[in-house]
Tab-separated table of C-alpha atoms in Angstrom:
chain	number	residue	atom	x	y	z
A	1	LEU	CA	27.911	-35.474	41.449
A	2	PRO	CA	28.292	-32.730	38.870
A	3	ARG	CA	30.290	-35.285	36.518
A	4	PHE	CA	27.440	-37.848	36.801
A	5	CYS	CA	24.593	-35.469	36.252
A	6	PHE	CA	25.929	-33.243	33.421
A	7	ARG	CA	23.773	-33.769	30.325
A	8	LYS	CA	22.004	-36.729	31.865
A	9	THR	CA	18.290	-37.502	32.459
A	10	VAL	CA	17.833	-38.415	36.095
A	11	PHE	CA	14.459	-40.074	36.780
A	12	LEU	CA	13.311	-39.459	40.394
A	13	GLY	CA	11.476	-42.574	41.643
A	14	PHE	CA	10.190	-41.734	45.047
A	15	ASP	CA	6.708	-43.085	46.544
A	16	ALA	CA	3.445	-42.018	44.953
A	17	ASP	CA	2.445	-39.567	47.781
A	18	GLU	CA	2.760	-36.075	48.728
A	19	ALA	CA	6.310	-36.967	50.463
A	20	GLY	CA	7.533	-38.455	47.329
A	21	ASP	CA	6.302	-35.482	45.326
A	22	GLY	CA	7.877	-33.196	47.789
A	23	ALA	CA	11.084	-34.918	47.800
A	24	SER	CA	11.267	-34.750	44.033
A	25	GLU	CA	10.469	-31.089	44.031
A	26	VAL	CA	13.449	-30.508	46.480
A	27	LEU	CA	16.020	-32.707	44.686
A	28	ALA	CA	15.355	-31.833	41.006
A	29	PRO	CA	16.612	-28.173	41.224
A	30	LYS	CA	19.713	-29.489	43.069
A	31	LEU	CA	20.465	-31.976	40.425
A	32	GLU	CA	19.555	-29.553	37.594
A	33	SER	CA	22.192	-27.086	38.903
A	34	PHE	CA	24.648	-29.762	37.840
A	35	GLY	CA	23.273	-30.002	34.404
A	36	ALA	CA	20.877	-32.746	34.772
A	37	THR	CA	17.353	-33.009	33.351
A	38	CYS	CA	14.985	-34.288	35.848
A	39	LYS	CA	11.895	-36.276	35.467
A	40	ARG	CA	9.327	-37.575	38.044
A	41	LEU	CA	8.831	-41.374	37.716
A	42	ARG	CA	5.756	-42.274	39.724
A	43	PRO	CA	4.594	-45.735	40.305
A	44	GLU	CA	1.004	-45.820	38.949
A	45	GLY	CA	-1.570	-48.219	41.026
A	46	ALA	CA	0.828	-48.689	43.889
A	47	LYS	CA	1.949	-46.529	46.930
A	48	ASP	CA	5.698	-47.287	46.010
A	49	TRP	CA	7.890	-49.416	43.711
A	50	ASN	CA	7.968	-52.520	45.895
A	51	GLU	CA	4.341	-52.653	45.841
A	52	PHE	CA	4.176	-52.223	42.074
A	53	LEU	CA	6.728	-55.037	41.789
A	54	VAL	CA	4.695	-57.380	44.047
A	55	ARG	CA	1.235	-56.480	42.672
A	56	PHE	CA	2.101	-56.503	38.833
A	57	GLY	CA	5.380	-58.519	38.716
A	58	ARG	CA	8.813	-57.888	37.284
A	59	HIS	CA	7.630	-57.924	33.483
A	60	ASP	CA	5.045	-55.208	34.125
A	61	LEU	CA	7.497	-53.196	36.114
A	62	ALA	CA	10.141	-53.317	33.338
A	63	HIS	CA	7.596	-52.646	30.809
A	64	PHE	CA	6.256	-49.478	32.750
A	65	VAL	CA	9.657	-48.110	33.446
A	66	ASP	CA	10.683	-48.696	29.762
A	67	SER	CA	7.554	-46.899	28.520
A	68	ARG	CA	8.226	-43.809	30.559
A	69	VAL	CA	12.130	-43.775	30.136
A	70	PHE	CA	12.129	-44.344	26.377
A	71	SER	CA	9.032	-42.324	25.430
A	72	ASP	CA	11.017	-39.061	24.341
């Protein structure tokens, strides 16, 4: 795991709820200890990524993720 995380940005894509936020808060420090930079990627307008895909479609999902991943 350290080899895969070192100097990488890791997007944490859990559900858009308290449990997903909590999982991100627990996992981020662990991955950051291996040299990763963690960012929370939260589906907007849906409870999880599958619902986002079903509701908005593949194109909108790709656009949403690209706009968050490549915004820096």
